[in-house]
Tab-separated table of C-alpha atoms in Angstrom:
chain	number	residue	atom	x	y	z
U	1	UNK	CA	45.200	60.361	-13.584
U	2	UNK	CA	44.806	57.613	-11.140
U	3	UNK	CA	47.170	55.192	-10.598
U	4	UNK	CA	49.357	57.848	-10.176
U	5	UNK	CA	47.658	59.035	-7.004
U	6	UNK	CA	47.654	55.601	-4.651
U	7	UNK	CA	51.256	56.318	-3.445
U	8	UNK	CA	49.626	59.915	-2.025
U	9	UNK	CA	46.904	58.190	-0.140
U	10	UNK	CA	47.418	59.166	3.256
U	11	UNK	CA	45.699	56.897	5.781
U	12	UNK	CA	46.205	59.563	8.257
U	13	UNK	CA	43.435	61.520	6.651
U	14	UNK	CA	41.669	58.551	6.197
U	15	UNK	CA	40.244	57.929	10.131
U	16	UNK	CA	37.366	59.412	11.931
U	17	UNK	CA	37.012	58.698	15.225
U	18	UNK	CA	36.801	55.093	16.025
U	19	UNK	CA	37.103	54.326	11.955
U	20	UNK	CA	39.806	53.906	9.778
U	21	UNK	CA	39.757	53.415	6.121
U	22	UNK	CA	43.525	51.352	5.299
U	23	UNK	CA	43.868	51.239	1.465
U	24	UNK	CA	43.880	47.210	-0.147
U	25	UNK	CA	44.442	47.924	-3.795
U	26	UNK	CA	43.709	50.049	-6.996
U	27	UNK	CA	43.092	47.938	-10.004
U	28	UNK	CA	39.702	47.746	-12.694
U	29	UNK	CA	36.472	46.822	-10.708
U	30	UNK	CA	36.009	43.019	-10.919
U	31	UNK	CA	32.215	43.393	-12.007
U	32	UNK	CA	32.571	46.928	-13.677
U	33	UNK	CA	35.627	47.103	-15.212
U	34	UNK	CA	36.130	50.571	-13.837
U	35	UNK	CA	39.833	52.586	-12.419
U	36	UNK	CA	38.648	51.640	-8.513
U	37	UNK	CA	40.377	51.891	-4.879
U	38	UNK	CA	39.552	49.271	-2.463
U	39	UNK	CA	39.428	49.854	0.795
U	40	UNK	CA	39.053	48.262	4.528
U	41	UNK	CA	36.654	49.979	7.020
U	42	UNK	CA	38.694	49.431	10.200
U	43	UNK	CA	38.172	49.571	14.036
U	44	UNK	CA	40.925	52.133	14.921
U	45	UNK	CA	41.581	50.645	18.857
U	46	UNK	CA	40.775	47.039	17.894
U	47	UNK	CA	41.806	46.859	14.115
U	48	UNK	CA	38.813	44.844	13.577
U	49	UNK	CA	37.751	44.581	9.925
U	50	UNK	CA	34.095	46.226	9.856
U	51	UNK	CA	33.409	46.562	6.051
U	52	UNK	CA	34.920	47.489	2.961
U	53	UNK	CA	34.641	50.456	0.538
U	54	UNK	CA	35.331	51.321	-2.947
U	55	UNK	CA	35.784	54.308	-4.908
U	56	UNK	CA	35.002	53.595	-8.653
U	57	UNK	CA	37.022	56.190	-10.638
U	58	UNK	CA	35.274	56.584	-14.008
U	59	UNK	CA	32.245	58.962	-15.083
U	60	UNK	CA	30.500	56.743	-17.991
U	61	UNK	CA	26.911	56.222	-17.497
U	62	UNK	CA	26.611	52.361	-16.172
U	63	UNK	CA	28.490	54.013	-12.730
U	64	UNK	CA	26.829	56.835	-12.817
U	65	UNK	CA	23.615	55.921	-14.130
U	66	UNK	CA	23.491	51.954	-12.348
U	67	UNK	CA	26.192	50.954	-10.283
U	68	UNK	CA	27.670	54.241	-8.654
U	69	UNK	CA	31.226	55.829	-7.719
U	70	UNK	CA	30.840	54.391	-4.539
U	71	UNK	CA	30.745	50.635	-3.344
U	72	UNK	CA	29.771	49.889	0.400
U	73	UNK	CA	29.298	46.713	2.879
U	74	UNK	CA	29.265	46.766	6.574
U	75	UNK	CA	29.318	43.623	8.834
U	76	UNK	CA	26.109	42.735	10.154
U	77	UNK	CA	27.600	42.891	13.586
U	78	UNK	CA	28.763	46.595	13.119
U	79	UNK	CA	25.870	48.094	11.768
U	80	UNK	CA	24.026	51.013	13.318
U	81	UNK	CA	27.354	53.204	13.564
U	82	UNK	CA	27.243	55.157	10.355
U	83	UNK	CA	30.361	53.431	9.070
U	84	UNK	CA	29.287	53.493	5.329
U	85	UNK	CA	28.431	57.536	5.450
U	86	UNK	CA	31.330	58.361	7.541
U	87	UNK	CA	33.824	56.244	4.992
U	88	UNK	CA	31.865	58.050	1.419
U	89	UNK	CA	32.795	61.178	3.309
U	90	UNK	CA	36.554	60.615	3.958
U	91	UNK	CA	36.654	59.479	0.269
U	92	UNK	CA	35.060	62.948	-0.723
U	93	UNK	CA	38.400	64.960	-0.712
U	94	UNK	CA	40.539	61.737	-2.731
U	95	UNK	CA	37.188	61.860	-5.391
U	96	UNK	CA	37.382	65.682	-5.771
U	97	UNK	CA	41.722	65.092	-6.002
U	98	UNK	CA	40.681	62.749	-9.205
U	99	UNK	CA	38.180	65.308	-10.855
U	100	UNK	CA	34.938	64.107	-9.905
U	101	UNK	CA	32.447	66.648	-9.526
U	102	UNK	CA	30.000	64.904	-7.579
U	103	UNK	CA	29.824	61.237	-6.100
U	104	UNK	CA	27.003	58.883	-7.265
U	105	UNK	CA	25.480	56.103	-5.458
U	106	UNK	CA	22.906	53.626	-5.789
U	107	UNK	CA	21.223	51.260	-4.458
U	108	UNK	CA	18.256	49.072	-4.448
U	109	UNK	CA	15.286	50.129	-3.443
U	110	UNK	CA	14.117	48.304	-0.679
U	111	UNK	CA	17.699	48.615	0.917
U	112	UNK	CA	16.915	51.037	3.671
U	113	UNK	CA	20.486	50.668	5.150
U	114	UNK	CA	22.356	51.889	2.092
U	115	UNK	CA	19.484	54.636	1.189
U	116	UNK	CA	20.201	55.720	5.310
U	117	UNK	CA	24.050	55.508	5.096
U	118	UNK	CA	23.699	57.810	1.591
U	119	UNK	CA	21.291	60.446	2.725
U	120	UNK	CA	23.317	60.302	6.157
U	121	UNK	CA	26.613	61.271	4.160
U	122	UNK	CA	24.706	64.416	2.812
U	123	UNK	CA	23.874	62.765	-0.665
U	124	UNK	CA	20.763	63.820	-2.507
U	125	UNK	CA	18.283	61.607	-3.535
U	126	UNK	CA	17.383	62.246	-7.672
U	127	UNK	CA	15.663	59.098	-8.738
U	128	UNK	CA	14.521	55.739	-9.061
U	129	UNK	CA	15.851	54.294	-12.723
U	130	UNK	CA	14.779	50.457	-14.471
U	131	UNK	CA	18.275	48.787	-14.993
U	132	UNK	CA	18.584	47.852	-18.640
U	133	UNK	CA	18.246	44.299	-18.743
U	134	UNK	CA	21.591	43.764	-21.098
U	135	UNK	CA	23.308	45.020	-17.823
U	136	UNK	CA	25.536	43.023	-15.519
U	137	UNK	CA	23.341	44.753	-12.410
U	138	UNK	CA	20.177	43.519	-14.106
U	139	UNK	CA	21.137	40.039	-14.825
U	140	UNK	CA	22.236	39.507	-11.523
U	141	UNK	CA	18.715	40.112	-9.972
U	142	UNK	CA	19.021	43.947	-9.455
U	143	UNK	CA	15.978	45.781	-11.432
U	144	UNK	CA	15.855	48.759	-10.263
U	145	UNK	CA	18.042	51.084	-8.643
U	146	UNK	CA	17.815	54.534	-6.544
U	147	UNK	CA	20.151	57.253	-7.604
U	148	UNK	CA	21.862	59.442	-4.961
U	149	UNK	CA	24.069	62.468	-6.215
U	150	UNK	CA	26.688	63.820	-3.712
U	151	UNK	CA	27.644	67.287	-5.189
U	152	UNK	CA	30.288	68.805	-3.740
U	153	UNK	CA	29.245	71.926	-4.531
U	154	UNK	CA	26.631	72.075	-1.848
U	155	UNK	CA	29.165	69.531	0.206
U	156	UNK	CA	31.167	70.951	3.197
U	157	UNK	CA	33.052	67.387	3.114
């Protein structure tokens, strides 16, 4: 189901405005062992890197429960520009392609930026869940994490 698909990526769809995802690689998470695409947020006129992105391609409950379908970091220095929301929704129409019904994404609690950057990409906020602490996210200092669901249902992405 996806390998298959990384030759169809087309970056062209892949840009909005000033941003540019370029796809790096599809291979198993590093952390989460998951089907994932990796991907570079870009500067279209300047091809500065800004962040990166990943699309975790597997429904079992540690990513949808704890560590989400989505994976996000912007640069400190290009923060405030809604990179993160804008990228989760030009990854919307490759996660619906591969059969996902609805994106999840977490975060910590106390991380206002990502909590901002998933509300801002239309995501719903469900819960707050204790991270088991036989879990990979739990043993490496994360306790708790919010759960955002991103149903494209009630998406127009």
């Amino acid at each position: 189901m996806c390998s298959g698909w990384k030759e169809e990526i087309d970056s062209a769809r892949l840009e909005d405005g000033d941003l540019l995802l370029q796809f790096v690689e599809f291979g198993p998470h590093p952390v989460h062992h998951v089907p994932t695409y990796h991907f570079r947020m870009v500067h279209r006129q300047t091809a500065e890197e800004l962040g990166g992105i990943n699309l975790r391609v597997s429904s079992i409950p540690h990513i949808e429960l704890y560590a989400g379908h989505i994976g996000y970091t912007v640069s400190p220095a290009h923060r405030g520009h809604r990179y993160a929301a804008r990228s989760v929704l030009l990854l919307a129409p490759i996660a619906r392609q591969l059969h996902l019904d609805a994106l999840w994404i977490t975060c910590d609690p106390e991380n206002a930026g990502s909590r901002r950057s998933a509300e801002l990409a239309g995501a719903a906020f469900i819960e707050i869940v204790d991270v088991p602490g036989n879990c990979i996210i739990h043993q490496s200092g994360h306790k708790r994490k919010r759960r955002y669901r991103l149903d494209f249902r009630a998406s127009n992405s």
